Short mmCIF file of C-alpha atoms and ligand atoms in Angstrom, two decimals:
data_model
loop_
_atom_site.label_atom_id
_atom_site.label_comp_id
_atom_site.label_asym_id
_atom_site.label_seq_id
_atom_site.Cartn_x
_atom_site.Cartn_y
_atom_site.Cartn_z
CA MET A 1 16.59 -1.28 -10.53
CA ARG A 2 18.17 1.80 -12.05
CA LEU A 3 21.38 1.49 -14.04
CA LEU A 4 23.88 3.95 -15.47
CA LEU A 5 25.45 3.01 -18.78
CA VAL A 6 28.64 4.90 -19.65
CA GLU A 7 29.65 4.09 -23.22
CA ASP A 8 30.77 6.40 -26.02
CA HIS A 9 30.31 3.89 -28.84
CA VAL A 10 26.84 5.03 -29.93
CA SER A 11 25.63 1.93 -31.76
CA LEU A 12 26.78 -0.36 -28.93
CA ALA A 13 25.12 1.96 -26.40
CA ASP A 14 21.86 1.89 -28.40
CA GLU A 15 21.93 -1.87 -28.50
CA LEU A 16 22.66 -2.16 -24.78
CA MET A 17 19.98 0.39 -23.86
CA ALA A 18 17.35 -1.58 -25.77
CA SER A 19 18.48 -4.87 -24.26
CA LEU A 20 18.66 -3.54 -20.68
CA LYS A 21 15.27 -1.83 -20.93
CA GLY A 22 13.85 -5.08 -22.26
CA GLN A 23 15.17 -6.74 -19.10
CA GLY A 24 13.15 -4.31 -17.00
CA TYR A 25 15.92 -1.94 -15.93
CA ALA A 26 15.58 1.82 -15.86
CA VAL A 27 18.70 3.03 -17.65
CA ASP A 28 20.41 6.40 -18.02
CA TRP A 29 23.05 6.70 -20.72
CA LEU A 30 26.13 8.93 -20.76
CA ALA A 31 29.00 9.00 -23.27
CA ASP A 32 31.38 11.44 -21.56
CA GLY A 33 33.68 10.60 -18.63
CA ARG A 34 33.26 13.96 -16.89
CA ASP A 35 29.46 13.74 -16.98
CA ALA A 36 29.68 10.16 -15.70
CA ALA A 37 31.97 11.12 -12.80
CA TYR A 38 29.43 13.67 -11.62
CA GLN A 39 26.15 11.89 -12.33
CA GLY A 40 27.33 8.50 -11.08
CA ALA A 41 28.19 10.09 -7.73
CA THR A 42 24.97 12.09 -7.36
CA GLU A 43 22.13 9.91 -8.70
CA PRO A 44 21.07 6.78 -6.79
CA TYR A 45 22.09 4.02 -9.22
CA ASP A 46 21.86 0.36 -8.32
CA LEU A 47 24.63 -0.61 -10.74
CA ILE A 48 26.95 1.08 -13.22
CA ILE A 49 28.27 -0.29 -16.52
CA LEU A 50 31.44 1.61 -17.38
CA ASP A 51 33.44 1.60 -20.60
CA LEU A 52 37.10 2.44 -19.93
CA GLY A 53 37.97 4.27 -23.15
CA LEU A 54 35.91 7.47 -22.83
CA PRO A 55 36.14 11.06 -24.04
CA GLY A 56 36.37 13.74 -21.34
CA LYS A 57 37.88 11.56 -18.66
CA PRO A 58 39.17 7.96 -18.85
CA GLY A 59 36.89 5.36 -17.28
CA LEU A 60 39.61 4.24 -14.86
CA GLU A 61 39.94 7.76 -13.48
CA VAL A 62 36.16 8.04 -13.16
CA LEU A 63 36.06 4.79 -11.21
CA ARG A 64 38.93 5.84 -8.92
CA GLU A 65 37.13 9.11 -8.17
CA TRP A 66 33.89 7.33 -7.34
CA ARG A 67 35.58 4.91 -4.97
CA ALA A 68 37.70 7.64 -3.35
CA GLY A 69 34.46 9.56 -2.75
CA GLY A 70 32.92 6.57 -0.99
CA LEU A 71 30.60 5.34 -3.75
CA ALA A 72 29.87 1.66 -3.10
CA THR A 73 27.61 0.99 -6.12
CA PRO A 74 28.56 -2.18 -8.04
CA VAL A 75 30.54 -1.30 -11.17
CA LEU A 76 30.98 -3.60 -14.15
CA ILE A 77 33.66 -2.44 -16.57
CA LEU A 78 33.74 -3.05 -20.31
CA THR A 79 37.26 -3.66 -21.56
CA ALA A 80 38.94 -4.17 -24.92
CA ARG A 81 39.63 -7.70 -26.06
CA GLY A 82 43.03 -9.05 -25.05
CA SER A 83 43.81 -6.17 -22.72
CA TRP A 84 44.55 -8.01 -19.46
CA ALA A 85 46.38 -4.94 -18.11
CA GLU A 86 43.15 -2.94 -18.45
CA ARG A 87 41.17 -5.59 -16.60
CA ILE A 88 43.72 -5.73 -13.76
CA ASP A 89 43.85 -1.93 -13.46
CA GLY A 90 40.06 -1.84 -13.47
CA LEU A 91 39.73 -4.42 -10.71
CA LYS A 92 42.39 -2.63 -8.67
CA ALA A 93 40.51 0.64 -9.09
CA GLY A 94 37.41 -0.94 -7.53
CA ALA A 95 35.48 -2.64 -10.33
CA ASP A 96 33.31 -5.55 -9.17
CA ASP A 97 33.33 -7.42 -12.45
CA TYR A 98 34.31 -6.97 -16.09
CA LEU A 99 33.26 -8.04 -19.55
CA THR A 100 35.52 -8.13 -22.58
CA LYS A 101 34.16 -6.70 -25.84
CA PRO A 102 32.56 -8.18 -27.84
CA PHE A 103 30.30 -10.06 -25.44
CA HIS A 104 27.06 -11.97 -25.61
CA PRO A 105 24.08 -9.93 -24.27
CA GLU A 106 22.97 -12.87 -22.16
CA GLU A 107 26.34 -12.91 -20.37
CA LEU A 108 25.92 -9.25 -19.48
CA ALA A 109 22.36 -9.93 -18.27
CA LEU A 110 23.47 -12.77 -16.00
CA ARG A 111 26.45 -10.84 -14.63
CA ILE A 112 24.21 -7.88 -13.79
CA GLN A 113 21.73 -10.15 -11.99
CA ALA A 114 24.55 -11.81 -10.02
CA LEU A 115 26.14 -8.46 -9.08
CA LEU A 116 22.81 -7.09 -7.85
CA ARG A 117 22.09 -10.19 -5.75
CA ARG A 118 25.61 -10.05 -4.30
CA ALA A 119 25.27 -6.33 -3.51
CA HIS A 120 22.12 -7.13 -1.52
CA GLY A 121 23.59 -10.05 0.40
CA LEU A 122 21.70 -12.61 -1.68
CA ALA A 123 24.64 -14.21 -3.48
CA ASN A 124 23.47 -17.62 -2.25
CA GLN A 125 20.31 -17.37 -4.36
CA PRO A 126 20.81 -18.44 -7.97
CA GLN A 127 17.24 -17.19 -8.42
CA LEU A 128 15.57 -14.50 -6.31
CA GLU A 129 13.41 -16.12 -3.70
CA ALA A 130 11.38 -14.66 -0.84
CA ALA A 131 8.00 -15.12 0.80
CA GLY A 132 7.54 -18.47 -0.97
CA LEU A 133 7.94 -16.84 -4.39
CA GLN A 134 10.64 -17.51 -6.96
CA LEU A 135 11.36 -14.86 -9.54
CA ASP A 136 12.46 -15.92 -13.00
CA GLU A 137 14.32 -12.83 -14.23
CA SER A 138 14.87 -14.04 -17.77
CA ARG A 139 11.20 -14.90 -18.32
CA GLN A 140 9.93 -12.09 -16.09
CA CYS A 141 7.46 -14.23 -14.23
CA VAL A 142 7.09 -15.54 -10.70
CA THR A 143 6.29 -19.03 -9.43
CA ARG A 144 4.77 -20.23 -6.17
CA ASP A 145 4.42 -23.92 -5.30
CA GLY A 146 5.25 -24.73 -8.90
CA GLU A 147 2.46 -22.51 -10.19
CA GLN A 148 3.48 -19.80 -12.64
CA ILE A 149 2.06 -16.30 -12.17
CA GLU A 150 2.35 -13.92 -15.13
CA LEU A 151 3.47 -10.35 -14.50
CA THR A 152 3.33 -7.19 -16.57
CA SER A 153 6.67 -5.51 -17.14
CA ALA A 154 5.90 -2.82 -14.52
CA GLU A 155 4.86 -5.45 -11.97
CA PHE A 156 8.01 -7.45 -12.66
CA ARG A 157 10.25 -4.40 -12.14
CA LEU A 158 8.55 -3.55 -8.88
CA LEU A 159 8.55 -7.12 -7.56
CA ARG A 160 12.24 -7.57 -8.41
CA TYR A 161 13.05 -4.42 -6.44
CA PHE A 162 11.03 -5.69 -3.46
CA MET A 163 12.64 -9.13 -3.63
CA LEU A 164 16.12 -7.60 -3.57
CA HIS A 165 15.11 -5.67 -0.42
CA PRO A 166 13.11 -8.16 1.67
CA GLY A 167 11.91 -6.84 5.00
CA GLN A 168 12.98 -3.25 4.28
CA ILE A 169 10.64 -0.29 4.43
CA LEU A 170 10.72 1.45 1.06
CA SER A 171 9.10 4.85 0.61
CA LYS A 172 7.25 5.68 -2.59
CA GLY A 173 9.85 8.33 -3.38
CA HIS A 174 12.67 5.84 -2.97
CA LEU A 175 10.91 3.27 -5.15
CA ALA A 176 10.25 5.87 -7.86
CA GLU A 177 13.92 6.90 -7.89
CA HIS A 178 15.02 3.31 -8.42
CA LEU A 179 12.34 2.18 -10.86
CA TYR A 180 12.36 5.07 -13.32
CA ASP A 181 15.19 6.57 -15.35
CA GLY A 182 16.11 10.24 -15.17
CA GLU A 183 13.85 11.18 -18.10
CA SER A 184 10.67 9.49 -16.91
CA GLU A 185 7.93 11.22 -15.01
CA ARG A 186 7.58 9.78 -11.53
CA ASP A 187 4.03 9.39 -10.40
CA SER A 188 3.47 7.81 -7.01
CA ASN A 189 -0.19 7.09 -7.84
CA VAL A 190 0.94 4.82 -10.66
CA LEU A 191 3.23 3.06 -8.21
CA GLU A 192 0.30 2.51 -5.87
CA VAL A 193 -1.71 0.95 -8.71
CA HIS A 194 1.11 -1.50 -9.46
CA VAL A 195 1.51 -2.41 -5.79
CA ASN A 196 -2.21 -3.17 -5.61
CA ARG A 197 -2.11 -5.26 -8.78
CA LEU A 198 0.82 -7.24 -7.35
CA ARG A 199 -1.18 -7.82 -4.17
CA GLY A 200 -4.10 -9.01 -6.29
CA LYS A 201 -1.86 -11.59 -7.93
CA LEU A 202 0.33 -12.62 -5.00
CA GLY A 203 -1.88 -12.05 -1.96
CA ARG A 204 -2.37 -8.95 0.17
CA GLU A 205 0.00 -10.08 2.90
CA VAL A 206 3.03 -10.12 0.61
CA ILE A 207 3.36 -6.32 0.52
CA GLU A 208 2.59 -4.50 3.73
CA THR A 209 1.75 -0.77 3.85
CA ARG A 210 3.47 1.20 6.60
CA ARG A 211 1.37 4.31 6.99
CA GLY A 212 3.38 7.44 6.32
CA GLN A 213 6.53 5.40 5.64
CA GLY A 214 5.99 3.27 2.57
CA TYR A 215 5.86 -0.40 1.70
CA ARG A 216 7.51 -3.47 3.08
CA TYR A 217 7.86 -6.73 1.20
CA ALA A 218 6.86 -8.80 4.17
CA GLY A 219 8.79 -11.98 3.56
CA VAL A 220 5.99 -14.04 5.11
CA GLY A 221 6.95 -17.71 5.00
CA ALA A 222 10.41 -16.89 3.66
CA1 CA B 1 35.01 3.64 -25.70
#
């Protein structure tokens, strides 16, 4: 999943970038409201974390612009402590959730996971589950019939994306756009290698190849 972090407090942004990358997200970081307004509307993010006090353009205005333009991406706002007015304005402007600074990194991690599941119609799953597999997002491993299967970080990122889109045909280009940040080189051969390694660990039938179209997480037995 690819996230946009909009935060002008550099040390907080650094900390969040490290934490989010450690959780297997591809993250782009912006500190200016004008840049965020543009990039958030043009790049295919799966979720946006938006600070409200920003240089260039206030976060609330950025959010209103996105929603007025039809952007449906989940947005989690970061608000100042004690500012209930800010939280209410943010929710009215179309935020899906908020966190008050300072916050515990684990709370942010769990809110992001919940927002992503909800955005994909999987709010009923406290843990991602499909095709007889359960994904443990905090430990980045998968279990089947109580047996734990270890994953590399790249395999985890790919499997999480598949499990959030069960039954959907996903082209290599689409996968690359959602698994790598804006700075990374996107190589579809590497993607193919990871798909094959996942098949080796989980069984060939779990990920189907649709010739000329892409991959489909089959959802067999789900
Ligand atoms: Ca700020």
